[in-house]
Amino acid sequence: MSPYRTFEHDTYNEGSVALLRSVAIVVVLLSIGGLALGLRNWVGLLFSIVGLAACAAWVALVGRSRRRARGNVSLRLEPDALRFVDGATTIELPWSEITAVEVDEDRLDVRVARHDADPLRIEPMFRGASVYDLADAISAAWRASASATDHSGR
């Protein structure tokens, strides 16, 4: 089986995450409204401000999720490079530029370290692939590419 493959975006789960965040926004807004009315002091105001900040962040994440669900998102592992497409942005990373592939347990994403640049971070947003599946597939394609380059004498 070839290590080169394409991962398609999981639009259903992306939409589900957006819906879940939207529900959380409504619940938090109702809660901070009740808290602000119930505690008419600085504590109620403080919690209301923190709740509003969380809601603002979730609104931004809902927008990003909805754009991704409608847009073109894919990860292509090809013989010459890794190609990550997220909407209008395409990142092409030749295998020779990669120095390490690992799972970031804290952020739950794949960290692809590269020469002289910040690491590429890939979230597990692809149909049927966990963060470990993505890391294993990227590592296998990277090793296969390095092996092919070694054997071809380039």
PDB file of C-alpha atoms in Angstrom:
ATOM      1  CA  MET A   1       0.000   0.000   0.000  1.00  0.00           C
ATOM      2  CA  SER A   2       1.349   3.392  -0.962  1.00  0.00           C
ATOM      3  CA  PRO A   3       2.061   5.843   1.872  1.00  0.00           C
ATOM      4  CA  TYR A   4       0.904   8.708  -0.361  1.00  0.00           C
ATOM      5  CA  ARG A   5      -2.735   9.584   0.120  1.00  0.00           C
ATOM      6  CA  THR A   6      -5.269  12.378   0.454  1.00  0.00           C
ATOM      7  CA  PHE A   7      -7.230  13.234   3.587  1.00  0.00           C
ATOM      8  CA  GLU A   8     -10.583  14.923   2.984  1.00  0.00           C
ATOM      9  CA  HIS A   9     -12.104  17.382   5.417  1.00  0.00           C
ATOM     10  CA  ASP A  10     -14.786  16.065   7.777  1.00  0.00           C
ATOM     11  CA  THR A  11     -17.449  18.702   7.134  1.00  0.00           C
ATOM     12  CA  TYR A  12     -20.097  16.925   9.225  1.00  0.00           C
ATOM     13  CA  ASN A  13     -18.016  17.047  12.404  1.00  0.00           C
ATOM     14  CA  GLU A  14     -16.906  20.610  11.688  1.00  0.00           C
ATOM     15  CA  GLY A  15     -20.573  21.621  11.485  1.00  0.00           C
ATOM     16  CA  SER A  16     -21.315  19.726  14.702  1.00  0.00           C
ATOM     17  CA  VAL A  17     -18.546  21.585  16.525  1.00  0.00           C
ATOM     18  CA  ALA A  18     -19.920  24.907  15.261  1.00  0.00           C
ATOM     19  CA  LEU A  19     -23.409  23.972  16.500  1.00  0.00           C
ATOM     20  CA  LEU A  20     -22.065  22.910  19.903  1.00  0.00           C
ATOM     21  CA  ARG A  21     -20.172  26.183  20.282  1.00  0.00           C
ATOM     22  CA  SER A  22     -23.292  28.134  19.261  1.00  0.00           C
ATOM     23  CA  VAL A  23     -25.316  26.406  21.972  1.00  0.00           C
ATOM     24  CA  ALA A  24     -22.544  27.129  24.494  1.00  0.00           C
ATOM     25  CA  ILE A  25     -22.652  30.809  23.548  1.00  0.00           C
ATOM     26  CA  VAL A  26     -26.397  30.984  24.239  1.00  0.00           C
ATOM     27  CA  VAL A  27     -26.074  29.123  27.552  1.00  0.00           C
ATOM     28  CA  VAL A  28     -23.201  31.298  28.759  1.00  0.00           C
ATOM     29  CA  LEU A  29     -24.934  34.522  27.701  1.00  0.00           C
ATOM     30  CA  LEU A  30     -28.082  33.529  29.599  1.00  0.00           C
ATOM     31  CA  SER A  31     -26.001  32.527  32.627  1.00  0.00           C
ATOM     32  CA  ILE A  32     -24.005  35.742  32.777  1.00  0.00           C
ATOM     33  CA  GLY A  33     -27.185  37.775  32.336  1.00  0.00           C
ATOM     34  CA  GLY A  34     -28.727  36.039  35.337  1.00  0.00           C
ATOM     35  CA  LEU A  35     -25.497  36.341  37.302  1.00  0.00           C
ATOM     36  CA  ALA A  36     -25.186  40.052  36.567  1.00  0.00           C
ATOM     37  CA  LEU A  37     -28.785  40.626  37.683  1.00  0.00           C
ATOM     38  CA  GLY A  38     -28.447  38.409  40.750  1.00  0.00           C
ATOM     39  CA  LEU A  39     -25.078  39.719  41.943  1.00  0.00           C
ATOM     40  CA  ARG A  40     -25.167  43.456  41.512  1.00  0.00           C
ATOM     41  CA  ASN A  41     -21.612  43.993  42.653  1.00  0.00           C
ATOM     42  CA  TRP A  42     -18.060  43.778  41.318  1.00  0.00           C
ATOM     43  CA  VAL A  43     -18.030  39.949  41.462  1.00  0.00           C
ATOM     44  CA  GLY A  44     -21.033  39.728  39.134  1.00  0.00           C
ATOM     45  CA  LEU A  45     -19.454  42.282  36.824  1.00  0.00           C
ATOM     46  CA  LEU A  46     -16.136  40.403  36.787  1.00  0.00           C
ATOM     47  CA  PHE A  47     -17.778  37.075  35.912  1.00  0.00           C
ATOM     48  CA  SER A  48     -19.917  38.784  33.286  1.00  0.00           C
ATOM     49  CA  ILE A  49     -16.838  40.248  31.590  1.00  0.00           C
ATOM     50  CA  VAL A  50     -15.064  36.875  31.602  1.00  0.00           C
ATOM     51  CA  GLY A  51     -18.175  35.198  30.174  1.00  0.00           C
ATOM     52  CA  LEU A  52     -18.482  37.810  27.431  1.00  0.00           C
ATOM     53  CA  ALA A  53     -14.812  37.317  26.515  1.00  0.00           C
ATOM     54  CA  ALA A  54     -15.355  33.548  26.246  1.00  0.00           C
ATOM     55  CA  CYS A  55     -18.427  34.120  24.069  1.00  0.00           C
ATOM     56  CA  ALA A  56     -16.484  36.457  21.772  1.00  0.00           C
ATOM     57  CA  ALA A  57     -13.795  33.803  21.306  1.00  0.00           C
ATOM     58  CA  TRP A  58     -16.420  31.146  20.576  1.00  0.00           C
ATOM     59  CA  VAL A  59     -18.113  33.409  18.013  1.00  0.00           C
ATOM     60  CA  ALA A  60     -14.786  33.671  16.157  1.00  0.00           C
ATOM     61  CA  LEU A  61     -14.320  29.880  16.309  1.00  0.00           C
ATOM     62  CA  VAL A  62     -17.885  29.290  15.053  1.00  0.00           C
ATOM     63  CA  GLY A  63     -17.170  31.547  12.079  1.00  0.00           C
ATOM     64  CA  ARG A  64     -13.942  29.678  11.312  1.00  0.00           C
ATOM     65  CA  SER A  65     -15.700  26.303  11.563  1.00  0.00           C
ATOM     66  CA  ARG A  66     -18.500  27.401   9.233  1.00  0.00           C
ATOM     67  CA  ARG A  67     -16.016  28.771   6.679  1.00  0.00           C
ATOM     68  CA  ARG A  68     -14.092  25.501   6.800  1.00  0.00           C
ATOM     69  CA  ALA A  69     -17.270  23.452   6.425  1.00  0.00           C
ATOM     70  CA  ARG A  70     -18.133  25.357   3.226  1.00  0.00           C
ATOM     71  CA  GLY A  71     -14.586  25.671   1.892  1.00  0.00           C
ATOM     72  CA  ASN A  72     -11.958  23.446   0.394  1.00  0.00           C
ATOM     73  CA  VAL A  73      -9.836  21.759   3.072  1.00  0.00           C
ATOM     74  CA  SER A  74      -7.561  18.792   2.380  1.00  0.00           C
ATOM     75  CA  LEU A  75      -4.225  17.263   3.238  1.00  0.00           C
ATOM     76  CA  ARG A  76      -2.392  15.609   0.351  1.00  0.00           C
ATOM     77  CA  LEU A  77       0.647  13.452   0.958  1.00  0.00           C
ATOM     78  CA  GLU A  78       2.323  13.239  -2.443  1.00  0.00           C
ATOM     79  CA  PRO A  79       5.703  11.813  -3.503  1.00  0.00           C
ATOM     80  CA  ASP A  80       7.357  15.245  -3.676  1.00  0.00           C
ATOM     81  CA  ALA A  81       5.652  17.209  -0.871  1.00  0.00           C
ATOM     82  CA  LEU A  82       2.994  17.572   1.774  1.00  0.00           C
ATOM     83  CA  ARG A  83       0.222  19.889   0.560  1.00  0.00           C
ATOM     84  CA  PHE A  84      -2.202  21.378   3.082  1.00  0.00           C
ATOM     85  CA  VAL A  85      -5.129  23.330   1.631  1.00  0.00           C
ATOM     86  CA  ASP A  86      -7.325  25.419   3.935  1.00  0.00           C
ATOM     87  CA  GLY A  87      -9.646  27.573   1.860  1.00  0.00           C
ATOM     88  CA  ALA A  88      -7.613  30.040  -0.179  1.00  0.00           C
ATOM     89  CA  THR A  89      -4.390  29.129   1.649  1.00  0.00           C
ATOM     90  CA  THR A  90      -2.188  26.346   0.291  1.00  0.00           C
ATOM     91  CA  ILE A  91       0.963  25.280   2.108  1.00  0.00           C
ATOM     92  CA  GLU A  92       3.357  23.167   0.077  1.00  0.00           C
ATOM     93  CA  LEU A  93       6.091  21.611   2.187  1.00  0.00           C
ATOM     94  CA  PRO A  94       8.729  19.541   0.366  1.00  0.00           C
ATOM     95  CA  TRP A  95       9.684  16.397   2.271  1.00  0.00           C
ATOM     96  CA  SER A  96      13.325  17.528   2.380  1.00  0.00           C
ATOM     97  CA  GLU A  97      12.308  20.538   4.528  1.00  0.00           C
ATOM     98  CA  ILE A  98      10.762  18.392   7.269  1.00  0.00           C
ATOM     99  CA  THR A  99      12.871  17.616  10.337  1.00  0.00           C
ATOM    100  CA  ALA A 100      10.335  15.869  12.609  1.00  0.00           C
ATOM    101  CA  VAL A 101       6.711  14.783  12.845  1.00  0.00           C
ATOM    102  CA  GLU A 102       5.108  14.409  16.259  1.00  0.00           C
ATOM    103  CA  VAL A 103       1.800  14.598  18.080  1.00  0.00           C
ATOM    104  CA  ASP A 104       1.429  17.555  20.436  1.00  0.00           C
ATOM    105  CA  GLU A 105      -0.461  15.996  23.331  1.00  0.00           C
ATOM    106  CA  ASP A 106      -1.311  19.367  24.872  1.00  0.00           C
ATOM    107  CA  ARG A 107      -2.823  20.944  21.749  1.00  0.00           C
ATOM    108  CA  LEU A 108      -4.028  17.655  20.201  1.00  0.00           C
ATOM    109  CA  ASP A 109      -2.596  18.368  16.790  1.00  0.00           C
ATOM    110  CA  VAL A 110       0.248  17.166  14.586  1.00  0.00           C
ATOM    111  CA  ARG A 111       3.402  19.261  14.718  1.00  0.00           C
ATOM    112  CA  VAL A 112       5.510  19.095  11.555  1.00  0.00           C
ATOM    113  CA  ALA A 113       8.903  20.667  12.309  1.00  0.00           C
ATOM    114  CA  ARG A 114      10.723  22.195   9.356  1.00  0.00           C
ATOM    115  CA  HIS A 115      14.092  23.792   8.582  1.00  0.00           C
ATOM    116  CA  ASP A 116      14.332  27.531   9.269  1.00  0.00           C
ATOM    117  CA  ALA A 117      10.587  28.053   9.841  1.00  0.00           C
ATOM    118  CA  ASP A 118       7.938  27.714  12.499  1.00  0.00           C
ATOM    119  CA  PRO A 119       6.375  24.260  12.701  1.00  0.00           C
ATOM    120  CA  LEU A 120       3.293  23.487  10.644  1.00  0.00           C
ATOM    121  CA  ARG A 121       0.409  22.487  12.927  1.00  0.00           C
ATOM    122  CA  ILE A 122      -2.295  20.263  11.491  1.00  0.00           C
ATOM    123  CA  GLU A 123      -5.523  19.749  13.416  1.00  0.00           C
ATOM    124  CA  PRO A 124      -7.272  16.354  13.236  1.00  0.00           C
ATOM    125  CA  MET A 125     -10.195  17.588  11.098  1.00  0.00           C
ATOM    126  CA  PHE A 126     -10.108  14.929   8.416  1.00  0.00           C
ATOM    127  CA  ARG A 127     -12.652  12.184   7.821  1.00  0.00           C
ATOM    128  CA  GLY A 128     -11.778   8.951   9.658  1.00  0.00           C
ATOM    129  CA  ALA A 129      -8.368  10.085  10.923  1.00  0.00           C
ATOM    130  CA  SER A 130      -7.326  10.681  14.499  1.00  0.00           C
ATOM    131  CA  VAL A 131      -4.382  12.850  15.416  1.00  0.00           C
ATOM    132  CA  TYR A 132      -2.243   9.693  15.690  1.00  0.00           C
ATOM    133  CA  ASP A 133      -3.422   8.410  12.294  1.00  0.00           C
ATOM    134  CA  LEU A 134      -2.406  11.718  10.717  1.00  0.00           C
ATOM    135  CA  ALA A 135       1.015  11.699  12.389  1.00  0.00           C
ATOM    136  CA  ASP A 136       1.627   8.084  11.330  1.00  0.00           C
ATOM    137  CA  ALA A 137       0.560   8.766   7.734  1.00  0.00           C
ATOM    138  CA  ILE A 138       2.725  11.894   7.456  1.00  0.00           C
ATOM    139  CA  SER A 139       5.702  10.049   8.973  1.00  0.00           C
ATOM    140  CA  ALA A 140       5.254   7.101   6.603  1.00  0.00           C
ATOM    141  CA  ALA A 141       5.103   9.367   3.542  1.00  0.00           C
ATOM    142  CA  TRP A 142       8.124  11.332   4.788  1.00  0.00           C
ATOM    143  CA  ARG A 143      10.135   8.106   5.311  1.00  0.00           C
ATOM    144  CA  ALA A 144       9.054   6.750   1.917  1.00  0.00           C
ATOM    145  CA  SER A 145      10.089   9.984   0.250  1.00  0.00           C
ATOM    146  CA  ALA A 146      13.479   9.970   2.004  1.00  0.00           C
ATOM    147  CA  SER A 147      13.959   6.324   1.024  1.00  0.00           C
ATOM    148  CA  ALA A 148      13.058   7.040  -2.612  1.00  0.00           C
ATOM    149  CA  THR A 149      15.456  10.008  -2.656  1.00  0.00           C
ATOM    150  CA  ASP A 150      18.252   7.888  -1.162  1.00  0.00           C
ATOM    151  CA  HIS A 151      17.712   5.122  -3.741  1.00  0.00           C
ATOM    152  CA  SER A 152      17.506   7.469  -6.727  1.00  0.00           C
ATOM    153  CA  GLY A 153      20.828   9.115  -5.887  1.00  0.00           C
ATOM    154  CA  ARG A 154      19.445  12.668  -5.724  1.00  0.00           C
TER     155      ARG A 154
END
